[in-house]
Coordinates of C-alpha atoms and ligand atoms in Angstrom, one line a residue:
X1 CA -29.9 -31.8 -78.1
X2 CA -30.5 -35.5 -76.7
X3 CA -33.6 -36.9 -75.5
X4 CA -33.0 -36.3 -72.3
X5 CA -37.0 -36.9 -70.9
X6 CA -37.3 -34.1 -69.0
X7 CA -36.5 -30.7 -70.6
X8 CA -36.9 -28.5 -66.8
X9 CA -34.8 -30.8 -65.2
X10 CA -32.1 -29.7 -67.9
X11 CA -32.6 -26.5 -67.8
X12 CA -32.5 -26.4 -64.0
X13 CA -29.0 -28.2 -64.1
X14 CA -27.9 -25.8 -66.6
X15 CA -28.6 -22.7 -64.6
X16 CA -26.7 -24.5 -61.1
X17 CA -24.1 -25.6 -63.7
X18 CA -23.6 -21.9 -64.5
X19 CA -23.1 -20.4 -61.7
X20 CA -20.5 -22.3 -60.2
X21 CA -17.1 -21.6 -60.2
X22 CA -14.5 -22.1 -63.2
X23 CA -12.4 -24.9 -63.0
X24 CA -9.4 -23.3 -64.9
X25 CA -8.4 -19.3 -65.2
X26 CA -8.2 -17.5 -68.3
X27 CA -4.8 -16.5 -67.6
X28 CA -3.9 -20.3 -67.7
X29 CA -5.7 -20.6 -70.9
X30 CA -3.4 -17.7 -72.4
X31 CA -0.7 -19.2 -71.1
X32 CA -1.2 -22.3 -73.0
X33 CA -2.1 -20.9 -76.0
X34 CA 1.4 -18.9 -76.0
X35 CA 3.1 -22.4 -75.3
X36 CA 1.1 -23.6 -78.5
X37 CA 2.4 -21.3 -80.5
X38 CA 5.7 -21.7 -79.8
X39 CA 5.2 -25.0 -80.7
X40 CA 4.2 -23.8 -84.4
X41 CA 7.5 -22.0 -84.5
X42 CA 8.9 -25.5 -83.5
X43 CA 10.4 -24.2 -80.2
X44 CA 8.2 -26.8 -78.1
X45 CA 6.3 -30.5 -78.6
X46 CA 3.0 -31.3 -77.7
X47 CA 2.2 -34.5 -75.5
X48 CA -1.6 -34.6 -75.6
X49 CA -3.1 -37.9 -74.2
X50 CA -5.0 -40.0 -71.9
X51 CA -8.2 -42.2 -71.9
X52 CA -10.5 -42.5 -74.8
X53 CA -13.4 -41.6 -71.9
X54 CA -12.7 -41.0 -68.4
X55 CA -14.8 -42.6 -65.9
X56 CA -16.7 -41.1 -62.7
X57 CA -16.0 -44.3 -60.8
X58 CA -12.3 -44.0 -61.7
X59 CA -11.8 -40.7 -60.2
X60 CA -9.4 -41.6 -57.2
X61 CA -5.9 -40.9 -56.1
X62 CA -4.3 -44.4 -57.5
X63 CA -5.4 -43.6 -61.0
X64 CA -4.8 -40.2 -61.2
X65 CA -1.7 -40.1 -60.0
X66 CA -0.6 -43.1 -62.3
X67 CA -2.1 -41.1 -65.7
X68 CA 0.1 -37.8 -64.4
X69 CA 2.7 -40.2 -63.8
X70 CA 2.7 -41.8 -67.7
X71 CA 2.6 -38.0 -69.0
X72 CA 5.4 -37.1 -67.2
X73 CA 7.7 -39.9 -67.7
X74 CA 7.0 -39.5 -71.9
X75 CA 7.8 -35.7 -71.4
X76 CA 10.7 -36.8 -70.1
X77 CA 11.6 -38.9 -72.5
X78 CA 10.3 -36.7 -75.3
X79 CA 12.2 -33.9 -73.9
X80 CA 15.5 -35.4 -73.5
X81 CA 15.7 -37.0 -77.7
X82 CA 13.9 -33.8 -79.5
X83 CA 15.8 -31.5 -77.1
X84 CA 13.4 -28.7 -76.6
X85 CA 10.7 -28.2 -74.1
X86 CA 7.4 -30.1 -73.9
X87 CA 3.8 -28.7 -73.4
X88 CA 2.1 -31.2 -71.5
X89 CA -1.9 -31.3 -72.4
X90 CA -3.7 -34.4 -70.7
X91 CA -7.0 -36.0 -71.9
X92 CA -8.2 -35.6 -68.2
X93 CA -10.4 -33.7 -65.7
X94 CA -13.7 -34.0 -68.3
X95 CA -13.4 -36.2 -71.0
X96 CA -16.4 -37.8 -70.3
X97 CA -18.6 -37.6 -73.8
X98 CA -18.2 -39.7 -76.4
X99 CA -19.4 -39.4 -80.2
X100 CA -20.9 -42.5 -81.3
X101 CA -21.6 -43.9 -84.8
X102 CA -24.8 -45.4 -84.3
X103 CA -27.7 -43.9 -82.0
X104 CA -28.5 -47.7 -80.6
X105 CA -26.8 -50.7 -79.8
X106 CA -28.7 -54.4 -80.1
X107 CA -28.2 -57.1 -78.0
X108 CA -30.0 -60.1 -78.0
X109 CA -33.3 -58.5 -79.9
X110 CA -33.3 -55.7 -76.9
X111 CA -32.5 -52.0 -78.6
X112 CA -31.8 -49.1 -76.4
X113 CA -29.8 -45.9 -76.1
X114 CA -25.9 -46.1 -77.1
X115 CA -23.5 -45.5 -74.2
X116 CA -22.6 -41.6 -74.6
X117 CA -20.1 -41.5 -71.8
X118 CA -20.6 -40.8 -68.0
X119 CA -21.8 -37.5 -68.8
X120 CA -24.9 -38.5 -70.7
X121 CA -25.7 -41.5 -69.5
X122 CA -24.8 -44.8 -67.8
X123 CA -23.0 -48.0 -69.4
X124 CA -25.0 -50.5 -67.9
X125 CA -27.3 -52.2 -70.6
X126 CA -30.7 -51.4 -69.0
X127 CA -33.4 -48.7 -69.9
X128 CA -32.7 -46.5 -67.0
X129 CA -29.1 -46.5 -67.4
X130 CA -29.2 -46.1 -70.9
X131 CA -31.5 -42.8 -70.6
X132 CA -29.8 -39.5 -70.5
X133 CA -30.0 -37.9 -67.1
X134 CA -28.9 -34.0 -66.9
X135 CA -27.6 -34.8 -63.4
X136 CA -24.8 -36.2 -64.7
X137 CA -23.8 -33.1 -66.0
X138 CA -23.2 -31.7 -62.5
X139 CA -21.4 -35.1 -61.3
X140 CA -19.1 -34.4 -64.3
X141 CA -18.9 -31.2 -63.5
X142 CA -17.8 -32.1 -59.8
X143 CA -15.3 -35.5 -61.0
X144 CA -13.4 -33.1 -62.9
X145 CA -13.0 -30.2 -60.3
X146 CA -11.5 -33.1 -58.2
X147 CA -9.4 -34.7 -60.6
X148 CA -7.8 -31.5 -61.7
X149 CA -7.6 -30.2 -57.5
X150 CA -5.6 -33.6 -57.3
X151 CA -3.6 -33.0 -60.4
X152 CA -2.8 -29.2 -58.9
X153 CA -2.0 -30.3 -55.6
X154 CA 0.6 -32.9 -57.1
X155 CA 2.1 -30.7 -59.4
X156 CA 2.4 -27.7 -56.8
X157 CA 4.0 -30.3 -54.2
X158 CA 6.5 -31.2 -56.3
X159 CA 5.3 -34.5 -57.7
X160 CA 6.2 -33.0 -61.3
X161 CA 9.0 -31.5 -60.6
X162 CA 11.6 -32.0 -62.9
X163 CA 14.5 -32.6 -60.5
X164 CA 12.6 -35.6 -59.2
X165 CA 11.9 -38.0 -62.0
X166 CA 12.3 -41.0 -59.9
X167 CA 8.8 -40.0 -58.3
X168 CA 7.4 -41.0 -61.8
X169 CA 9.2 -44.4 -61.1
X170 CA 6.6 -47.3 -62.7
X171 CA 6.3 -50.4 -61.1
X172 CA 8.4 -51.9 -64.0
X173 CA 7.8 -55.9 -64.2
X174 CA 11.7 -56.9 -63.7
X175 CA 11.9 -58.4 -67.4
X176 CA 10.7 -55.1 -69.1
X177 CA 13.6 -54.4 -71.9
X178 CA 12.6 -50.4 -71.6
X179 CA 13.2 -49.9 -67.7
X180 CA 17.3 -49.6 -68.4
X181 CA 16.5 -47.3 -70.7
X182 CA 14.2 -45.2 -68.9
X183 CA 16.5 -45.0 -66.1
X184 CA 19.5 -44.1 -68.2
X185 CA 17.7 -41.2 -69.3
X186 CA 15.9 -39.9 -66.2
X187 CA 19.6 -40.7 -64.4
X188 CA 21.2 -38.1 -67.5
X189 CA 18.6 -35.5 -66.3
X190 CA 19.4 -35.3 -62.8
X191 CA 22.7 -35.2 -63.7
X192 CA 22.5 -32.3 -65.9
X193 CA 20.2 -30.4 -63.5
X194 CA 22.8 -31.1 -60.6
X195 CA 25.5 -30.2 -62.2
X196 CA 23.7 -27.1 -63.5
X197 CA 22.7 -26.4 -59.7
X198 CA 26.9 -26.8 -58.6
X199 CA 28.4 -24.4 -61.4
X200 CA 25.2 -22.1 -61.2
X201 CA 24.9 -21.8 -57.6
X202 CA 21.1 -22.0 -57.3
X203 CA 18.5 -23.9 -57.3
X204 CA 16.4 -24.6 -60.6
X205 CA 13.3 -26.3 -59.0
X206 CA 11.1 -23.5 -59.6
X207 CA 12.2 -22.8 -63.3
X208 CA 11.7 -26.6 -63.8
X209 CA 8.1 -27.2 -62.2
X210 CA 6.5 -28.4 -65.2
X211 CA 2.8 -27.0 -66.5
X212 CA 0.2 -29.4 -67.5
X213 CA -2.8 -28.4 -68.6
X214 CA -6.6 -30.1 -69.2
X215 CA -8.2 -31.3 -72.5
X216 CA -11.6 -32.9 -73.7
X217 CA -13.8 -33.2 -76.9
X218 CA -16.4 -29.8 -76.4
X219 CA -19.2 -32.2 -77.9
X220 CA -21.4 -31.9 -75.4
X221 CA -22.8 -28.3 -76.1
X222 CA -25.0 -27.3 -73.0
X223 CA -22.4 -28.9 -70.7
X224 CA -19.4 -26.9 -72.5
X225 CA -21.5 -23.6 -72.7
X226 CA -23.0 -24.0 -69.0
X227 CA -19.4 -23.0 -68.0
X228 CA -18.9 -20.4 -71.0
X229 CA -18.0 -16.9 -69.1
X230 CA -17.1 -13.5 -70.7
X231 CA -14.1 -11.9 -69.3
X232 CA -14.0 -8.1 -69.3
X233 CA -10.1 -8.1 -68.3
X234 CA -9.7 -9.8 -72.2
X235 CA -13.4 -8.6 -73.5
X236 CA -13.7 -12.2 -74.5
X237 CA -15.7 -15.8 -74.0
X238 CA -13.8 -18.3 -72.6
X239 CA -14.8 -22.1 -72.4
X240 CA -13.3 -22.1 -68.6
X241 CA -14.0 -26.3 -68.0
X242 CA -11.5 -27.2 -69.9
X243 CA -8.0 -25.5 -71.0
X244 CA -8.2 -26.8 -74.5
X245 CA -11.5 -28.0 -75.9
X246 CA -11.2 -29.8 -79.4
X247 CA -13.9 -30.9 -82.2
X248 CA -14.4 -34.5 -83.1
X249 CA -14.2 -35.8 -86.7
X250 CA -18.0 -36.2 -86.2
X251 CA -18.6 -32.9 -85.3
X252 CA -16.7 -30.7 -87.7
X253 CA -19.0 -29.3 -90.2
X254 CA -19.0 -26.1 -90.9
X255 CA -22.8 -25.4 -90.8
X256 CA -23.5 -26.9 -87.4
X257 CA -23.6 -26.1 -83.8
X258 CA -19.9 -27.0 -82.9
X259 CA -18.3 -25.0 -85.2
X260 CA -20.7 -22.2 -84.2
X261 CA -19.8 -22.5 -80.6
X262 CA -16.0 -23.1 -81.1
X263 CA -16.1 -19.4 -82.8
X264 CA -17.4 -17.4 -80.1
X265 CA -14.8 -18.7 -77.4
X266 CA -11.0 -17.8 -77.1
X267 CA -9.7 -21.1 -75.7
X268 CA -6.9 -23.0 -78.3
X269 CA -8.7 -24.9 -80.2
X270 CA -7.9 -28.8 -81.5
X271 CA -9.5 -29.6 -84.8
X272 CA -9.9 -33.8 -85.3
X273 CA -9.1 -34.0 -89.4
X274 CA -9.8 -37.3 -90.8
X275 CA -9.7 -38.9 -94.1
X276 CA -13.4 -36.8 -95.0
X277 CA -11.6 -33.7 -94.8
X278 CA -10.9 -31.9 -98.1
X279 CA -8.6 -29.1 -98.4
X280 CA -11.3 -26.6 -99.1
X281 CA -13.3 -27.3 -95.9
X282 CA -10.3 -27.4 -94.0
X283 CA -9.7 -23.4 -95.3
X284 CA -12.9 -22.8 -94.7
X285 CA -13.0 -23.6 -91.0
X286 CA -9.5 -22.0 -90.6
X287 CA -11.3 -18.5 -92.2
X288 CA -14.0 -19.2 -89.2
X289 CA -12.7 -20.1 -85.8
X290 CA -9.6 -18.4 -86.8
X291 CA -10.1 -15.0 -88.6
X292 CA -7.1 -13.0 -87.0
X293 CA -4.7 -16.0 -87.8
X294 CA -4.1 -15.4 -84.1
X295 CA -1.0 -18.1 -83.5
X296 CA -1.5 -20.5 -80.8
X297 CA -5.0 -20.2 -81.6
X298 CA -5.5 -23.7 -84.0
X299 CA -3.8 -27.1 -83.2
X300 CA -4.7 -29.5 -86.2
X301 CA -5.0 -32.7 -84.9
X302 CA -5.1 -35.7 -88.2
X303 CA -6.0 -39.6 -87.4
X304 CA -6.0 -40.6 -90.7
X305 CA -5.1 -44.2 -89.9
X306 CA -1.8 -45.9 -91.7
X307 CA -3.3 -47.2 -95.0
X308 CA -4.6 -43.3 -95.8
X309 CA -2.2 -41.1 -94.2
X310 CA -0.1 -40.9 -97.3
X311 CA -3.2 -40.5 -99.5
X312 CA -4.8 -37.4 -97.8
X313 CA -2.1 -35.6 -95.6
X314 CA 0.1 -34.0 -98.3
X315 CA -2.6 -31.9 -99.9
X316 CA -4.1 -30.9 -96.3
X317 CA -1.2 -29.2 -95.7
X318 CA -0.6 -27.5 -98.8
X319 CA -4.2 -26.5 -98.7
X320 CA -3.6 -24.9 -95.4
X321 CA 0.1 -23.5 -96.5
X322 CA -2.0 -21.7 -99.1
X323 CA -4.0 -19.9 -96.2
X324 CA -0.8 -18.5 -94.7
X325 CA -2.7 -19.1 -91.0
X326 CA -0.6 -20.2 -88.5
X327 CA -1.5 -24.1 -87.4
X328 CA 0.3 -26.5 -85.0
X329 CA 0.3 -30.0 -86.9
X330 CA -0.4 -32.7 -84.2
X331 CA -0.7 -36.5 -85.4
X332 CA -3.2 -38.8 -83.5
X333 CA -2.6 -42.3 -84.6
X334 CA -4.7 -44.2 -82.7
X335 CA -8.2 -43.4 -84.4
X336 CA -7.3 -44.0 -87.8
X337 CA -6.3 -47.3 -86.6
X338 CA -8.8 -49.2 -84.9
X339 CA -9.8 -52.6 -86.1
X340 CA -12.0 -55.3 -85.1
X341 CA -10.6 -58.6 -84.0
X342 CA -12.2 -62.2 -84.6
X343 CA -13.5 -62.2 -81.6
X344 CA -15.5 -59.0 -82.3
X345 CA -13.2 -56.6 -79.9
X346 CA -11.6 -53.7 -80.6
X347 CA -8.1 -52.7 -80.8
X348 CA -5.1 -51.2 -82.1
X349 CA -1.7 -52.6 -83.6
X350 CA 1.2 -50.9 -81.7
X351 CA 3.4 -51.0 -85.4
X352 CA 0.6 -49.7 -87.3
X353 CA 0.5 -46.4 -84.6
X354 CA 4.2 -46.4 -84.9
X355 CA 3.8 -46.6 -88.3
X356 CA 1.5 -43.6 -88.7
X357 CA 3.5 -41.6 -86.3
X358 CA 6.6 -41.9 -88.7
X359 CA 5.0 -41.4 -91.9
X360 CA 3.5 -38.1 -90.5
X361 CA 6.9 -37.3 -89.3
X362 CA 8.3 -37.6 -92.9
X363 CA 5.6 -36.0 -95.1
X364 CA 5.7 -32.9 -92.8
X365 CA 9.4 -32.8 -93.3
X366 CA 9.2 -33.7 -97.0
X367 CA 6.3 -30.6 -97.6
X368 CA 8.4 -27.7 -95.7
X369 CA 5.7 -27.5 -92.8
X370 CA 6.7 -29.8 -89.3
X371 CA 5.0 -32.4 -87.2
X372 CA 5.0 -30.3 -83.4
X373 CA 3.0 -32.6 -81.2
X374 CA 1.0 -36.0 -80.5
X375 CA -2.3 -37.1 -79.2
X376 CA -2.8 -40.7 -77.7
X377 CA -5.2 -42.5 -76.1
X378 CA -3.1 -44.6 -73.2
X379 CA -3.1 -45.0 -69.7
X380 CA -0.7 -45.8 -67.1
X381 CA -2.2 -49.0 -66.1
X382 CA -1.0 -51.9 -67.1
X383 CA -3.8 -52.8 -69.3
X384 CA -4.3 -55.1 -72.7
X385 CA -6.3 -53.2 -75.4
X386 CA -3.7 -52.5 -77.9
X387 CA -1.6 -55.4 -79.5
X388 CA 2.3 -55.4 -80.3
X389 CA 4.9 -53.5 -78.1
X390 CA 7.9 -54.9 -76.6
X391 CA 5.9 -57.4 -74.9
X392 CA 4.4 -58.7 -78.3
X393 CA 0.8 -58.6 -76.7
X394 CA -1.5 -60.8 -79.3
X395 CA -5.1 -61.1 -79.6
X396 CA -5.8 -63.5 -77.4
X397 CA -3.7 -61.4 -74.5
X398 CA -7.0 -59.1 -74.8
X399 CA -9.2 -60.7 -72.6
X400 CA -6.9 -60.7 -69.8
X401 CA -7.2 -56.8 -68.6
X402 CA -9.5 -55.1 -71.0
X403 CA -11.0 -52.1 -69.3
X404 CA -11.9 -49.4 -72.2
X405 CA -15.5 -48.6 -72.2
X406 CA -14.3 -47.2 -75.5
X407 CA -11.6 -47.1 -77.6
X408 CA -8.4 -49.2 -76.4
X409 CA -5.7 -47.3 -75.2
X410 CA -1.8 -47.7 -75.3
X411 CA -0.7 -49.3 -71.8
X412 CA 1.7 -47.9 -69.6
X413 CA 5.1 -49.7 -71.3
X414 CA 3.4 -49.3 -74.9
X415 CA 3.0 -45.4 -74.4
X416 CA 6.1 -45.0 -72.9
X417 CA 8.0 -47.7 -76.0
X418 CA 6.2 -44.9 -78.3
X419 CA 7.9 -41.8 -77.0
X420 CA 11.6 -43.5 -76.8
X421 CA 10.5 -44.8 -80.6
X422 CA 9.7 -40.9 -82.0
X423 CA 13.4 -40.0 -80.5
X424 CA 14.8 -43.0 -81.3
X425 CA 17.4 -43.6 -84.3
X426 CA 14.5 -43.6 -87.5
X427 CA 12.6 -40.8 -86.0
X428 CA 15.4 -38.9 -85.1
X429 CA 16.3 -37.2 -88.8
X430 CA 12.0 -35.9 -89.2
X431 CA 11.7 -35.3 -85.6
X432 CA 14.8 -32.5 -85.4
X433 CA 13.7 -30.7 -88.8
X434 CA 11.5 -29.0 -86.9
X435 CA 14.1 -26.7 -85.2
Ligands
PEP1 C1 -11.6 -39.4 -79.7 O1 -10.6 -38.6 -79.7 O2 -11.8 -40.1 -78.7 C2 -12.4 -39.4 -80.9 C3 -13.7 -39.9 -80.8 O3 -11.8 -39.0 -81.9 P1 -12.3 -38.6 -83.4 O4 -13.2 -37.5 -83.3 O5 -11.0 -38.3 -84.1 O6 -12.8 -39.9 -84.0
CO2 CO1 -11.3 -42.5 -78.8

């Protein structure tokens, strides 16, 4: 547990945190897990992403509509080249914990507390912000029940609606070489679904109202199991904060409390795998949080970075083949790939991600298992934390509109460049193995 000061005060804001309501159903956590598994049979894709931490102070309509916004428009594009229905996971509505790798941070001869994320405590660089204060808990509890009430109340209006695309519109700068593209694609859809609508004679906007569904790191143990409830209709524990709760690299061992926690609760469950993982512990922790070999259950999520990827992925998934447990491989290339620039900041090469992406598409295909989903950190502003793109953004572009407390994330045009690049002509042969 952290040193948060005062250990009444936590366990007062434990026990209000408990008995308020859930912020997602059961039912929709089956739901997803049945989606998941189809995407281990290679029926669907996973599209998992969003910001490396979500902010309290950025919890307004602008900004959430623009994240739903990026998500849809790379479903859409992800649905139209792989040709088979997306399940749409965000990294929203409570991704407000970080792991760090060092418990302090120095600045000139001052040492306090690292930044944990809004949850824990507060970015500013002063002893009061930097102490843990369980209240937080309970404002993160309340930024994410209004985020997602946002995100529902789009979706349910019609904002996601697949027969609307051009709701998703961007504001696309006039020069941007992926706007004809885009538009080609979202103009084949509506197409399709009219001329599907004219020979059919009814209306497919309900069938096409698109699910999307809420996921976060469960690092934060007290917070996750605060909203931890047993369902008699299942006879089961579900984590009902989040739809789909996943362990960091940091936090994957198989003695400690993560692990431990992650067993007892039904929810899908996303496993980070990075280069540490050996094939062994990666059987081991398949034996634990999934016993039954329920499908659905286990979404393996590797950020191996481009320089390892090749080293440490091909025995992973022999190691798991050998288990005969049902897994959904998902690649995250962002983590794997962060680097440092001169000027001490961090980022990520867009070629490098692409890079990963493909190589994981091709050693899946080349070891008879399949890629079905990704995970990205991005956001649909237009920010500069990641360099490369179509828009050849360079170092020194990084200062202009750097807003990650974090990790940088893809901007709206570079996350979007990536999903027309994984159905584009060199993905297209690994991506369609699949099916
Ligand atoms: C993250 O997803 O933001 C993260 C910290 O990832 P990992 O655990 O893979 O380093
Ligand atoms: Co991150």
């Amino acid at each position: 547990m952290l040193p948060y000061p005062d250990q009444d005060k936590v366990a007062d804001v434990l026990s209000r945190l408990g008995r308020l309501p859930p912020l997602v159903t059961s039912w929709e956590v089956e739901r997803l897990k049945s989606e998941l598994a189809e995407a281990q049979r290679g029926e669907r894709f996973l599209l998992q992403g969003g910001d490396c931490a979500e902010r309290f102070d950025e919890c307004n309509s602008e900004l959430i509509a623009k994240k739903l916004k990026i998500l849809m428009q790379m479903s859409l594009v992800l649905l139209y080249g792989l040709k088979k229905p997306l399940v749409r996971v965000g990294r929203i509505a409570g991704q407000y914990a970080k792991p760090r790798s060092t418990d302090t941070e120095t600045r000139d001869g001052v040492t306090l507390p690292t930044f944990r994320g809004d949850l824990i405590n507060k970015a500013g660089f002063t002893p009061e912000e930097r102490t843990p204060d369980p209240e937080l808990m309970l404002v993160g509890y309340q930024r994410a029940s209004l985020t997602l009430n946002f995100i529902r109340a789009l979706v349910d209006s019609g904002f996601a609606d697949l027969h609307h695309p051009e709701y998703w519109d961007m504001d696309f700068a006039s020069h941007s070489s992926l706007e004809q593209e885009y538009r080609r694609i979202v103009s084949s859809i509506s197409d399709s679904m009219d001329f599907f609508e004219s020979i059919s004679g009814r209306s497919i906007h309900q069938t096409t109202r698109v699910a999307m569904f809420t996921s976060h790191e469960g690092l934060h143990l007290p917070y996750e199991q605060a909203q931890t409830r047993y369902i008699p209709r299942w006879e089961r524990w579900y984590n009902l904060a989040t739809h789909f709760p996943w362990i960091g690299v940091r936090t994957g061992d198989l003695d400690g409390a993560h692990v431990e926690y992650f067993r007892g609760i039904s929810n899908p469950l996303g496993i980070k795998v990075g280069p540490r993982m050996t094939g062994e512990s990666l059987q081991k922790l398949l034996a634990v949080l999934n016993p039954l070999n329920e499908p659905g259950r286990i979404t393996l999520i590797h950020r191996f970075g481009v320089g390892q990827i090749e080293k440490k992925l091909p025995s992973l998934i022999r190691a798991v083949q050998a288990t005969g447990s049902p897994v959904l491989w998902c690649c995250d290339p962002m983590h794997g790939n962060t680097e440092i620039t001169a000027d001490g900041v961090k980022t990520r090469r867009f070629d490098n991600i692409l890079d990963e992406l493909e190589m994981s598409f091709e050693i899946h295909g080349s070891t008879d298992s399949h890629l079905g989903g990704v995970h990205f950190e991005m956001t649909g502003e237009d920010v500069t934390e990641c360099t490369g793109g179509a828009r050849g953004l360079t170092d020194a572009d990084l200062a202009r509109s750097y807003k990650s407390q974090v990790d940088p994330r893809l901007n709206y045009e570079q996350a979007l460049e990536l999903a027309m690049r994984i159905t584009g002509k060199n993905f297209r042969s690994a991506a369609s193995q699949d099916s």
